[in-house]
mmCIF file of C-alpha atoms in Angstrom:
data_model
loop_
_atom_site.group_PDB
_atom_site.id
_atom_site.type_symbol
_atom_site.label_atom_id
_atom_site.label_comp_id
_atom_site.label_asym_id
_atom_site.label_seq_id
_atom_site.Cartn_x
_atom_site.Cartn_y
_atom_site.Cartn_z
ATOM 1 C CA UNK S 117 8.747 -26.381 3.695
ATOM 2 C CA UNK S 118 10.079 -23.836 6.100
ATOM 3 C CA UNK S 119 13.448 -22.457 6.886
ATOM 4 C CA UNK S 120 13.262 -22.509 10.632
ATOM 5 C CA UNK S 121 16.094 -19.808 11.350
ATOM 6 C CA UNK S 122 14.091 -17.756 9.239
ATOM 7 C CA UNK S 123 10.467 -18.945 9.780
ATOM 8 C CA UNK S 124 8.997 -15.221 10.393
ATOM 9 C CA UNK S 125 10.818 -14.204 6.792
ATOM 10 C CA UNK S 126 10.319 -16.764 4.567
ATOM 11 C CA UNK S 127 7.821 -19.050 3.748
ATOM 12 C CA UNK S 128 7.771 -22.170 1.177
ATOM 13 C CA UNK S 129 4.849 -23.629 0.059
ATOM 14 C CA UNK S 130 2.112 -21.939 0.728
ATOM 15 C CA UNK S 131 -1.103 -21.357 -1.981
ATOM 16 C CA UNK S 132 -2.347 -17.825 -0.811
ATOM 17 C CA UNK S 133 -1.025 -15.823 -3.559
ATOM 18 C CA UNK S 134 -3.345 -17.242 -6.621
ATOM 19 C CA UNK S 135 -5.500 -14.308 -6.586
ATOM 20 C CA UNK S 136 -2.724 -11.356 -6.650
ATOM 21 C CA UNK S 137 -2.467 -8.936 -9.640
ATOM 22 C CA UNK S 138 0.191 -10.177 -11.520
ATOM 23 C CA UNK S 139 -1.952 -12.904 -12.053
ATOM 24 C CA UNK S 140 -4.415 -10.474 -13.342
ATOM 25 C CA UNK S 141 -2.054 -8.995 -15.687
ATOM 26 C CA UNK S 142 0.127 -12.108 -16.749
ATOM 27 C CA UNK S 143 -3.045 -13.964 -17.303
ATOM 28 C CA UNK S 144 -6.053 -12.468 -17.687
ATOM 29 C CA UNK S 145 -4.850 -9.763 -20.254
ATOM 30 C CA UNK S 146 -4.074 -12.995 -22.872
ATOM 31 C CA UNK S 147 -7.163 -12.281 -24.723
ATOM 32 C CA UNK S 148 -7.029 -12.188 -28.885
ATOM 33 C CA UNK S 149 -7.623 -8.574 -30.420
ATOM 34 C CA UNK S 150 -11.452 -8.046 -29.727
ATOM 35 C CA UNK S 151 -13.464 -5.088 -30.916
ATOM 36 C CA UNK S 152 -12.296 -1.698 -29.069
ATOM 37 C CA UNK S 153 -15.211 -2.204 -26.223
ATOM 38 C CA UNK S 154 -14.365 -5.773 -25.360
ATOM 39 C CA UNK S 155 -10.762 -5.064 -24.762
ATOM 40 C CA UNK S 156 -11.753 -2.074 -22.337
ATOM 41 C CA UNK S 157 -14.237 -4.245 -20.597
ATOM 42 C CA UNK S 158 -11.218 -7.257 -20.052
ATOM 43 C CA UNK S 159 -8.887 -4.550 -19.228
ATOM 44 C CA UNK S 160 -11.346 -3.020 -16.714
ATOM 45 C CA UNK S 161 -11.872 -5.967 -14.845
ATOM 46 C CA UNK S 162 -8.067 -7.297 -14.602
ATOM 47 C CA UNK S 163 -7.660 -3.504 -13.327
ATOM 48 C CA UNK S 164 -10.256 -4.042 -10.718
ATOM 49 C CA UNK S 165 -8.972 -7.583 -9.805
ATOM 50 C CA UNK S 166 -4.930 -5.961 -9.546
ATOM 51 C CA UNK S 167 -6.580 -3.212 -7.167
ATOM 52 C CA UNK S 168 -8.718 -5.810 -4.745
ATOM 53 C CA UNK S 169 -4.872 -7.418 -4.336
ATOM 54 C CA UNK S 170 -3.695 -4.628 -2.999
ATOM 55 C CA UNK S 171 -3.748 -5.042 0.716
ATOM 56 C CA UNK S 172 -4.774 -1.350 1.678
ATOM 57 C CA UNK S 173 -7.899 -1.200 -0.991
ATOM 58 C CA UNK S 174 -9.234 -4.973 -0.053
ATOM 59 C CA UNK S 175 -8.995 -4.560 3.826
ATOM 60 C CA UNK S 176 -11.009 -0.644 3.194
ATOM 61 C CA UNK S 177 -13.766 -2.366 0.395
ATOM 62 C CA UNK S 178 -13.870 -5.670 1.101
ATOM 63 C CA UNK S 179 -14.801 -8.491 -1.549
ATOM 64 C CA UNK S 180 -17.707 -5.719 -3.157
ATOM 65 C CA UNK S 181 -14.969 -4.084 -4.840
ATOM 66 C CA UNK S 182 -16.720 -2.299 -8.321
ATOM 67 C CA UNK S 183 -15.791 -0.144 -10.980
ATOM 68 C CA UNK S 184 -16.918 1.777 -13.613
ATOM 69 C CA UNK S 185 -16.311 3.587 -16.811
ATOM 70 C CA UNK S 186 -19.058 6.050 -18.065
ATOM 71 C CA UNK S 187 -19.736 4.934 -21.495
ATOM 72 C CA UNK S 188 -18.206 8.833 -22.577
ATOM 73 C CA UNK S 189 -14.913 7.621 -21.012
ATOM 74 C CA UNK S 190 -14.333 4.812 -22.859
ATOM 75 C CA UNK S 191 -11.541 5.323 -25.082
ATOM 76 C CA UNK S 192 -11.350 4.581 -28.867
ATOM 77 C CA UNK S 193 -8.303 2.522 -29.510
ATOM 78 C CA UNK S 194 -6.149 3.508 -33.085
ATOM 79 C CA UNK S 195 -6.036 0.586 -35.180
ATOM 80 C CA UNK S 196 -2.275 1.003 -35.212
ATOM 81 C CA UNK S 197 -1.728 2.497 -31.563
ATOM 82 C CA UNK S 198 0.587 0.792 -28.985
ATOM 83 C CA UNK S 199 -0.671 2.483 -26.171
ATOM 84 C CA UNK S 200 -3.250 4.066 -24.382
ATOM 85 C CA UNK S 201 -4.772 5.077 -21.232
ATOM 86 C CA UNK S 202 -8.149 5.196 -19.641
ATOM 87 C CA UNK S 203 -9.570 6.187 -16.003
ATOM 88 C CA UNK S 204 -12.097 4.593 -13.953
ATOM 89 C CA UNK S 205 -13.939 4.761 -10.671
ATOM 90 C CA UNK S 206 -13.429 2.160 -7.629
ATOM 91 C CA UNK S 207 -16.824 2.108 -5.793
ATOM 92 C CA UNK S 208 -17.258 -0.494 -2.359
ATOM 93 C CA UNK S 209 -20.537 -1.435 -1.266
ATOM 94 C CA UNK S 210 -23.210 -4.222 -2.790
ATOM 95 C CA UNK S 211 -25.971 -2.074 -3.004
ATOM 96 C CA UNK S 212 -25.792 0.558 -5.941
ATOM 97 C CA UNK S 213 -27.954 3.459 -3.793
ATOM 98 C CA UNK S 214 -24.929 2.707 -0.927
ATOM 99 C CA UNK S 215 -21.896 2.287 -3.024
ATOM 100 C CA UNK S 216 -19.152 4.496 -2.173
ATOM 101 C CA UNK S 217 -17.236 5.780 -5.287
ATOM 102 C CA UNK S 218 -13.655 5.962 -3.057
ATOM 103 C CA UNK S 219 -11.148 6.089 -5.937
ATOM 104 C CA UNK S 220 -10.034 6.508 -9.472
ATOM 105 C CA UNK S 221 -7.310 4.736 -11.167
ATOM 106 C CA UNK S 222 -5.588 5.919 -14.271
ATOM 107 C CA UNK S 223 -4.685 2.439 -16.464
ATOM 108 C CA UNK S 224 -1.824 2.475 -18.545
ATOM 109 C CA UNK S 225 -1.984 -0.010 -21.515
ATOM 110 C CA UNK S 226 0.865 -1.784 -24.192
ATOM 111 C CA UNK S 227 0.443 -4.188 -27.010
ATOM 112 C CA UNK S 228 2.213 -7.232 -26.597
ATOM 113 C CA UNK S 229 2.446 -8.650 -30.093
ATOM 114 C CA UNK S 230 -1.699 -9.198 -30.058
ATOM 115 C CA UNK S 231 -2.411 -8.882 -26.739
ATOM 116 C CA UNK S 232 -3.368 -5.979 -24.736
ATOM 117 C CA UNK S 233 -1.496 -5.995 -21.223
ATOM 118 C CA UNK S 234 -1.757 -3.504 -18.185
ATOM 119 C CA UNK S 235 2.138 -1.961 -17.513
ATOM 120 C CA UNK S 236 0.897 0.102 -14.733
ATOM 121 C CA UNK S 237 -1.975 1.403 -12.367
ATOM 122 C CA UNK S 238 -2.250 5.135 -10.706
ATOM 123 C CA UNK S 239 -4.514 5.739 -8.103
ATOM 124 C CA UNK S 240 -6.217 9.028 -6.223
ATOM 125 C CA UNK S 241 -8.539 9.129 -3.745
ATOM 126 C CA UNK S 242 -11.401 10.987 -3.493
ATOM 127 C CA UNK S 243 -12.273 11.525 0.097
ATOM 128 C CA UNK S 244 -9.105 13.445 0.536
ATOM 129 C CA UNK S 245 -8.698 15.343 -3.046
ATOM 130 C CA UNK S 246 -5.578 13.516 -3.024
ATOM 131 C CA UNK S 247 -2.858 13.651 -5.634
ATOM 132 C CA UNK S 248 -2.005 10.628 -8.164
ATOM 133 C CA UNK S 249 -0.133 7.694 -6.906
ATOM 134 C CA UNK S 250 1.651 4.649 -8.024
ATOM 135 C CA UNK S 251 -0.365 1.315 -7.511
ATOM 136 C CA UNK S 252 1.409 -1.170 -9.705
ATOM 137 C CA UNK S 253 4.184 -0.842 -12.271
ATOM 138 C CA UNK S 254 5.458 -4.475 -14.545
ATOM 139 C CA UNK S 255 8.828 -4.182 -15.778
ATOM 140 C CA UNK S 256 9.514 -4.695 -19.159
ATOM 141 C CA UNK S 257 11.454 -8.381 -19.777
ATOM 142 C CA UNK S 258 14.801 -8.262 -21.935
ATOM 143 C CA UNK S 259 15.178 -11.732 -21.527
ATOM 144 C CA UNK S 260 12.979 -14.421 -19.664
ATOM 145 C CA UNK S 261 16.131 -17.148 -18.643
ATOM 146 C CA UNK S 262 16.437 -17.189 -14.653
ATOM 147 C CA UNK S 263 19.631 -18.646 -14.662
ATOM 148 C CA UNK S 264 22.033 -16.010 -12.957
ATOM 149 C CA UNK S 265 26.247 -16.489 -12.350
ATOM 150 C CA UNK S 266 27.605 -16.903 -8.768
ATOM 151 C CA UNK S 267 29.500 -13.489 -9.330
ATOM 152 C CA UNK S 268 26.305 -11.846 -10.269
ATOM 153 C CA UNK S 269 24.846 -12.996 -6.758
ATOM 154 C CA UNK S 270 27.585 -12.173 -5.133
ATOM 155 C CA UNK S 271 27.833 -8.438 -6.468
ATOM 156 C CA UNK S 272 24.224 -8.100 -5.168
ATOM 157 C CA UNK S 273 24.771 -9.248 -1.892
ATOM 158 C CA UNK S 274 27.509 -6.877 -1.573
ATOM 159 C CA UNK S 275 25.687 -3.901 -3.009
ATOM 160 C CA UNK S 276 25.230 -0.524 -1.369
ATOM 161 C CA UNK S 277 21.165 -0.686 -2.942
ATOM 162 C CA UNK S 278 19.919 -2.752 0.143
ATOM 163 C CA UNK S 279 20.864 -2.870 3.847
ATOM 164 C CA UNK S 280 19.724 -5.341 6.742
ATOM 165 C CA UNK S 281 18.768 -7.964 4.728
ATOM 166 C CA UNK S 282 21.665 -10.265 4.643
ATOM 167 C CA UNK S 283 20.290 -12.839 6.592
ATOM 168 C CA UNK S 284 16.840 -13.010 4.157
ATOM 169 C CA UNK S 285 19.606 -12.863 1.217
ATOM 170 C CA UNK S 286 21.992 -15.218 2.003
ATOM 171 C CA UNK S 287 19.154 -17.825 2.899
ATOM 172 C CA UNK S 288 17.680 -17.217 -0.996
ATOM 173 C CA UNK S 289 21.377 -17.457 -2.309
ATOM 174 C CA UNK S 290 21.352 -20.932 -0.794
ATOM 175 C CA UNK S 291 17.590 -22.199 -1.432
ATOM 176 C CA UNK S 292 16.069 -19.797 -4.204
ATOM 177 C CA UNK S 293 18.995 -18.037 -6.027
ATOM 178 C CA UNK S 294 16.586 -17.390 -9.110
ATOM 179 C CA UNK S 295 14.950 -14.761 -7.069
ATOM 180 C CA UNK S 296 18.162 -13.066 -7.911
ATOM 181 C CA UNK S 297 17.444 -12.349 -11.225
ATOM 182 C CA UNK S 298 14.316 -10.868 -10.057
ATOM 183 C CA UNK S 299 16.130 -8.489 -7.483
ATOM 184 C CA UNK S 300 18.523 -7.694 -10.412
ATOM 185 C CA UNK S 301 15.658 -6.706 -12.661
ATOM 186 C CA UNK S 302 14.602 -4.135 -9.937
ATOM 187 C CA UNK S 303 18.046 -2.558 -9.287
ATOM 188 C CA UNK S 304 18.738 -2.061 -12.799
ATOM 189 C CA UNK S 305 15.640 -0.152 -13.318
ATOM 190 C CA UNK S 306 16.113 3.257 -12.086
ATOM 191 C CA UNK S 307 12.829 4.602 -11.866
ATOM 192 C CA UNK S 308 11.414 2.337 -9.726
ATOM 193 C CA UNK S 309 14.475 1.826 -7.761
ATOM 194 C CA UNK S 310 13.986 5.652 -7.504
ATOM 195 C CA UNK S 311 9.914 5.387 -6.758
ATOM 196 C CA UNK S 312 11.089 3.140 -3.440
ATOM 197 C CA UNK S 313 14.160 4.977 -2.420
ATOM 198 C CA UNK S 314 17.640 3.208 -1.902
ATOM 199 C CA UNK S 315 18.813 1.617 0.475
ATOM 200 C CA UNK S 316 16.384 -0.967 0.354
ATOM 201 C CA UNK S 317 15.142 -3.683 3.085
ATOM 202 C CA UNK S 318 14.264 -6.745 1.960
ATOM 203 C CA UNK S 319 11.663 -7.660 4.890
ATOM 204 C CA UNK S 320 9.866 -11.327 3.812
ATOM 205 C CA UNK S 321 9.461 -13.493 0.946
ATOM 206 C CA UNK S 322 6.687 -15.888 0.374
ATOM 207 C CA UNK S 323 6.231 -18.590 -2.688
ATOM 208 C CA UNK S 324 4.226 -20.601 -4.063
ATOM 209 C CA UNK S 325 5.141 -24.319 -5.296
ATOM 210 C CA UNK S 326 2.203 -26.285 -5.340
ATOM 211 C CA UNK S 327 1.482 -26.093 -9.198
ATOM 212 C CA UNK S 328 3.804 -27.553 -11.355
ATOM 213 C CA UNK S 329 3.516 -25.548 -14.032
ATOM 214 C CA UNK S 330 3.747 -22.178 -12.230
ATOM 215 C CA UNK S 331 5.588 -20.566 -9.074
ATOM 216 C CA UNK S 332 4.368 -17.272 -7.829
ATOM 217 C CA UNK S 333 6.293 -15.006 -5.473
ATOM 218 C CA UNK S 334 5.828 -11.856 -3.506
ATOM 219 C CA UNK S 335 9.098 -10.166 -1.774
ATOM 220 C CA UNK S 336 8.176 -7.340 0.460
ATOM 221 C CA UNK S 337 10.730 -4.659 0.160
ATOM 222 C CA UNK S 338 10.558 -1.290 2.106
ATOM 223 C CA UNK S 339 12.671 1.661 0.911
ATOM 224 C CA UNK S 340 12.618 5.691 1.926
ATOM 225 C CA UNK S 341 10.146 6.560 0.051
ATOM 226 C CA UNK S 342 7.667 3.600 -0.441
ATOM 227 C CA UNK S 343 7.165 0.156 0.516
ATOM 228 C CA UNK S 344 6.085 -2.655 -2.032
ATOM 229 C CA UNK S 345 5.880 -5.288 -3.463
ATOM 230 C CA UNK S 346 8.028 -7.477 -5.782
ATOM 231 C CA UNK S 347 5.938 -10.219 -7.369
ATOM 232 C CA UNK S 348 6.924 -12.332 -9.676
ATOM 233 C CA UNK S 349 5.500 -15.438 -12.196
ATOM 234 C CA UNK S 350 8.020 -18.364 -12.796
ATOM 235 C CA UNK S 351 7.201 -20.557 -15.571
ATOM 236 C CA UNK S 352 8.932 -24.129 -15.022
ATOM 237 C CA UNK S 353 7.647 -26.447 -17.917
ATOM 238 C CA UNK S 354 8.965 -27.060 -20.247
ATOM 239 C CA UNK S 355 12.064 -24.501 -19.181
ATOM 240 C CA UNK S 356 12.211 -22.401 -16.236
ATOM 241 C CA UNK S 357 11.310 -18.608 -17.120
ATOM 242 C CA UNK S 358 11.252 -15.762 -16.111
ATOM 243 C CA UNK S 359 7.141 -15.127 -17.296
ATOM 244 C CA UNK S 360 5.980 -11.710 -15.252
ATOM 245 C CA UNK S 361 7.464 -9.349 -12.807
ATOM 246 C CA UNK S 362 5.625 -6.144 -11.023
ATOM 247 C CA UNK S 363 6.049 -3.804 -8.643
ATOM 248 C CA UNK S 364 2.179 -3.432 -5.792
ATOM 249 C CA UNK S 365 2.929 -0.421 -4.022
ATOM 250 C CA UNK S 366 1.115 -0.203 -0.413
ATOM 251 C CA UNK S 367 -0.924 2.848 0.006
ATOM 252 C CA UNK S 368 -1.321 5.095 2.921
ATOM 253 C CA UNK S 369 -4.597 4.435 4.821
ATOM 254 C CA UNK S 370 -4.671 7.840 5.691
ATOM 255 C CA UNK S 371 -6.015 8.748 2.077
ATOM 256 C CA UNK S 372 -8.498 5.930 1.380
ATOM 257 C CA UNK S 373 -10.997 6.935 4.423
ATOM 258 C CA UNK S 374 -13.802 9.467 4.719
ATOM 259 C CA UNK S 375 -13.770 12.129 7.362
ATOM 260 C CA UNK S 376 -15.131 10.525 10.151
ATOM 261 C CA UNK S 377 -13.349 6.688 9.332
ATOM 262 C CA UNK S 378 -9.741 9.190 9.215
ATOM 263 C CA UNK S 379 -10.775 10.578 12.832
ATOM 264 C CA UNK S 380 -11.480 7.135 14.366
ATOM 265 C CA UNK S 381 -8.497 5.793 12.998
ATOM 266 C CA UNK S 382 -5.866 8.580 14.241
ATOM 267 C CA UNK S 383 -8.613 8.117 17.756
ATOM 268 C CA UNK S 384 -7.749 4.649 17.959
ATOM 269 C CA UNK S 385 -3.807 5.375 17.092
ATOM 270 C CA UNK S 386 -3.591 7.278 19.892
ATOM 271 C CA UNK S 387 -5.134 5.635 22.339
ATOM 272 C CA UNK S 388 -2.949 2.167 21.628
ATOM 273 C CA UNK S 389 -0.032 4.405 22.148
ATOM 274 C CA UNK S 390 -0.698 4.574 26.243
ATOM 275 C CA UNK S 391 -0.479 0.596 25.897
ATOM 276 C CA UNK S 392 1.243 1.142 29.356
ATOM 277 C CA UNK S 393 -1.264 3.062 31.266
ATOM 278 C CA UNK S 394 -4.745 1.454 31.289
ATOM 279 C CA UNK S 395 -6.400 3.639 33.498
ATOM 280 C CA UNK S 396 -5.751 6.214 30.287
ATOM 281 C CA UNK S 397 -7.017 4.490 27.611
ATOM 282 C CA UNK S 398 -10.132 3.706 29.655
ATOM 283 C CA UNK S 399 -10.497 7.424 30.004
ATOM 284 C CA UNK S 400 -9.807 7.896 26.470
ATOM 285 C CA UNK S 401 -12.355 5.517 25.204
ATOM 286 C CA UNK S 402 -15.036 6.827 27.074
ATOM 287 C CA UNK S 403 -14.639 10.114 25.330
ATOM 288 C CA UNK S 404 -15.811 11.200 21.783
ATOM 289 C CA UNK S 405 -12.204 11.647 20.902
ATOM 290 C CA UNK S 406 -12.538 11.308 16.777
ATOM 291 C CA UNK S 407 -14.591 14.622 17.142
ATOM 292 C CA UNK S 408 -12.432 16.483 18.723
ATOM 293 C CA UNK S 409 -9.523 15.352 16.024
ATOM 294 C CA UNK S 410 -12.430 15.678 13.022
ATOM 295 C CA UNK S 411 -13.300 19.129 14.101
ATOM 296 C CA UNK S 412 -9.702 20.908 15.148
ATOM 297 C CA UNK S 413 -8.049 19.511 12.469
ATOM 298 C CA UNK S 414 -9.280 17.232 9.579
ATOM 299 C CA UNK S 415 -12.271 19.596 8.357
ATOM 300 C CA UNK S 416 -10.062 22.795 9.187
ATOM 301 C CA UNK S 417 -8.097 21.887 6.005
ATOM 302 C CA UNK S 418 -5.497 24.387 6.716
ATOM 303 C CA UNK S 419 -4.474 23.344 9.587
ATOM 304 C CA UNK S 420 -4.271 19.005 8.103
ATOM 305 C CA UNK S 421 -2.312 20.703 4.692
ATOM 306 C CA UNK S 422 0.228 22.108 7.001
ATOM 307 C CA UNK S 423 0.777 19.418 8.930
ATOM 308 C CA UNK S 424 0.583 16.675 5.439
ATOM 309 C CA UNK S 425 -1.097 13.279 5.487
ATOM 310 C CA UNK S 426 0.077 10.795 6.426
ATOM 311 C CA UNK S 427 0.021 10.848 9.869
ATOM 312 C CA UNK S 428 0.845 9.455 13.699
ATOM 313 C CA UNK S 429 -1.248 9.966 16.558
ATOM 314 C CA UNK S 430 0.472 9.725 19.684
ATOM 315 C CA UNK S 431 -0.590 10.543 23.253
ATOM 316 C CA UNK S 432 1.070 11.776 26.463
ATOM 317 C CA UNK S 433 -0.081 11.855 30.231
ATOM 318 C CA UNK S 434 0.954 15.481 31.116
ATOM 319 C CA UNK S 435 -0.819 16.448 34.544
ATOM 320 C CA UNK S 436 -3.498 14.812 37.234
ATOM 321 C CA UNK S 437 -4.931 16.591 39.834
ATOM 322 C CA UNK S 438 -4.491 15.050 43.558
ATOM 323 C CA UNK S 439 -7.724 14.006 43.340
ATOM 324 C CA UNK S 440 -7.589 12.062 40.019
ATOM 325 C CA UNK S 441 -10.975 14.715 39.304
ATOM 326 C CA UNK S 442 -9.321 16.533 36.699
ATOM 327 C CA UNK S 443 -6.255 15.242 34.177
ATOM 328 C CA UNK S 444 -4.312 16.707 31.243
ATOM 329 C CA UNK S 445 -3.209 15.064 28.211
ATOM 330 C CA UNK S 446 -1.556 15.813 24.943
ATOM 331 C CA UNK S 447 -2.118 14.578 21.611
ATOM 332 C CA UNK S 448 0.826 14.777 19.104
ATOM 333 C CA UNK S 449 0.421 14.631 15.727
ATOM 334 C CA UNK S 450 3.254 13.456 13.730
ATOM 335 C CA UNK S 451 3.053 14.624 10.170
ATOM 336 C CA UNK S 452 4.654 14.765 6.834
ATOM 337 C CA UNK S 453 5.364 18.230 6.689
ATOM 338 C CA UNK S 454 4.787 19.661 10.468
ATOM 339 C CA UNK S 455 4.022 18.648 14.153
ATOM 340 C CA UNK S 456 0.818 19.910 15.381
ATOM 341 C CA UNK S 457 -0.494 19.295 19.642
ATOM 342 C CA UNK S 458 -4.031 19.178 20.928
ATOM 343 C CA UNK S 459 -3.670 19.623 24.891
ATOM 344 C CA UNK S 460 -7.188 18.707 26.358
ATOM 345 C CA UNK S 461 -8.226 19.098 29.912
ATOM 346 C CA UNK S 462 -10.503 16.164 31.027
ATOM 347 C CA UNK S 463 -12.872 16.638 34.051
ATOM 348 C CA UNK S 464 -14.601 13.655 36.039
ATOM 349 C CA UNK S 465 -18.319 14.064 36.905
ATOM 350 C CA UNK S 466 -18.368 12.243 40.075
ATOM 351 C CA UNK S 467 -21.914 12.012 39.953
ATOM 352 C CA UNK S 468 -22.336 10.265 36.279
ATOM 353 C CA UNK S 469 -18.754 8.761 36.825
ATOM 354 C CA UNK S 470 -17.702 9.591 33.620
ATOM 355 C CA UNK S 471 -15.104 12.347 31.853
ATOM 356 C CA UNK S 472 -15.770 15.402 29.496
ATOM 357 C CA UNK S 473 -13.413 17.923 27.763
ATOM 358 C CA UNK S 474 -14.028 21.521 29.704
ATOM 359 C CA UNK S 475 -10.854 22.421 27.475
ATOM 360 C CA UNK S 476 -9.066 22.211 24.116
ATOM 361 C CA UNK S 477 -5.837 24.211 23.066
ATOM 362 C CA UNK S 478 -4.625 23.220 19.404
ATOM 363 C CA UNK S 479 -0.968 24.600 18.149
ATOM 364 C CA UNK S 480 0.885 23.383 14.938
ATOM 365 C CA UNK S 481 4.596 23.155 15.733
ATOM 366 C CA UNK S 482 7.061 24.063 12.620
ATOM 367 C CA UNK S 483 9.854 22.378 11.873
ATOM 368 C CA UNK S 484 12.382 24.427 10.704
ATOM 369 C CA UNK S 485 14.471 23.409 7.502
ATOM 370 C CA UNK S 486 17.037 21.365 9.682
ATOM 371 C CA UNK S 487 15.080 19.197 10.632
#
């Protein structure tokens, strides 16, 4: 079923979110207390299957998504501990003499009663030396009823937490008012509410209602800081509960990729940015670009720390010649921290018809603290 005023936000119905990672760690952690390797082993692979849902990680590695933990690294669990914490490597690639070891992910751990459960997922990348990052965060459950008061709804719509989303919420108030008590979860838990950054936009929702049993939610939220997110695991027989809720943060593609993937990627940013002027990007294309960005600024590592990943690559027509032999564009790199410009001067060999760089000037512009 879908809302048709809303059919770009919201979306009934549909069977596409079996494999995400809350079902790896509502499910697939309910294992009895095995010996100390076991658990590590189940706990590796639900860790694996939570980072393949992540959008960012499964578009980079594709379905050949590995990991491992060196048999040193595997942690010795206390008899009477109730938590712990191991690390292990994301490699992509089938073959193990190609595998690329991209990523390592820090995995938090809780007992539940008898049952080992992931609470939440760090990740760092290893092409870029990044730092740590949140992945995915559960919150903890105080109470599993879904059944939330009018007044209750009503002081969320009204709240200062979220903006431009009062269409999306209104529609839910109507339709799917349990999501409430989801939303409610979120806003009373200030460290994630903090992780995202307030005001928050509620941007689509999209459930699943085919099993009877079950229904399975993500609602995408985007906030100053981060954008996630919210999935959630409804339990409907015999009562309706409130079974699992976590937070999937999306990552920054600008840390996954090697070197030379980075410099094709800010190459191709740039050129879809002169979607108006075709007679650019064909110049642009038919120039090694990516070097140019590889050499003057990701290996010079001073110059991509000062300007901070992530960022934009935009590009701007600045000068051509009367003769259309010679032209002069500029590249503008939007970053984190600081601006930065790359000003090349393209020439036309009439004979080979094709373009060259005789010139590249490279400048980081500083913002100053107002800005």
């Amino acid at each position: 079923m879908i809302i048709r005023n809303l059919r770009r936000k919201i979306f009934f119905g549909v069977s596409v979110l079996a494999g995400t990672g809350l079902g790896a760690y509502y499910f697939h952690s309910r294992f009895i207390y095995d010996p100390n390797r076991e658990i590590i082993k189940t706990l590796q692979e639900n860790s694996t299957i939570i980072a393949l849902s992540n959008n960012q990680i499964a578009n980079y590695s594709g379905p050949s998504l590995t990991s491992l933990i060196p048999d040193e690294n595997i942690p010795l669990i206390g008899e009477n501990a109730e938590r712990f914490s191991f690390n292990l490597d994301l490699r992509k690639g089938k073959s193990e003499e190609n595998q690329d070891e991209f990523a390592e992910l820090l995995v938090n751990c809780v007992r539940l009663e008898e049952i080992w459960a992931i609470s939440s997922i760090d990740i760092r990348f290893k092409h870029s030396n990044s730092k740590w990052f949140k992945l995915f965060e559960t919150f903890q459950l105080t109470e599993q009823n879904c059944d939330i008061k009018s007044e209750e709804i009503e002081h969320i719509l009204n709240s200062n937490l979220h903006k431009d989303s009062e269409e999306l919420l209104k529609t839910l108030a109507k339709n799917e008012n349990f999501i409430f008590k989801v939303i409610d979860l979120m806003f009373k838990d200030k460290q994630k509410l903090s992780n995202l950054g307030p005001p928050l936009v509620f941007l689509s929702l999209l459930i699943q209602k085919n099993n009877p049993e079950l229904k399975l939610g993500q609602l995408k939220i985007e906030g100053k800081k981060a954008t996630a997110e919210l999935m959630f695991y409804i339990e409907r027989k015999p009562d309706t509960k409130l079974k699992a809720v976590a937070l999937m943060y999306q990552l920054f593609d600008d840390f996954i990729l090697n070197d030379s993937e980075l410099a094709i990627k800010y190459q191709n940013d740039a050129i879809r940015s002169c979607e108006n002027n075709q007679d650019l990007i064909n110049i642009l294309s038919s120039i090694n670009l990516s070097k140019i960005i590889e050499d003057k600024i990701i290996k010079n590592h001073r110059s991509l720390n000062s300007i901070g990943k992530p960022i934009e690559f935009k590009c701007v027509l600045i000068d051509k010649d009367k003769k259309e032999n010679s032209i002069k564009v500029k590249l503008v790199a939007v970053g984190r921290l600081n601006n930065a410009e790359l000003v090349l001067t393209l020439e036309k060999d009439n004979l080979l018809e094709s373009w060259k760089i005789s010139n590249c000037d490279f400048k980081i512009l500083w913002r100053t603290s107002a800005e």
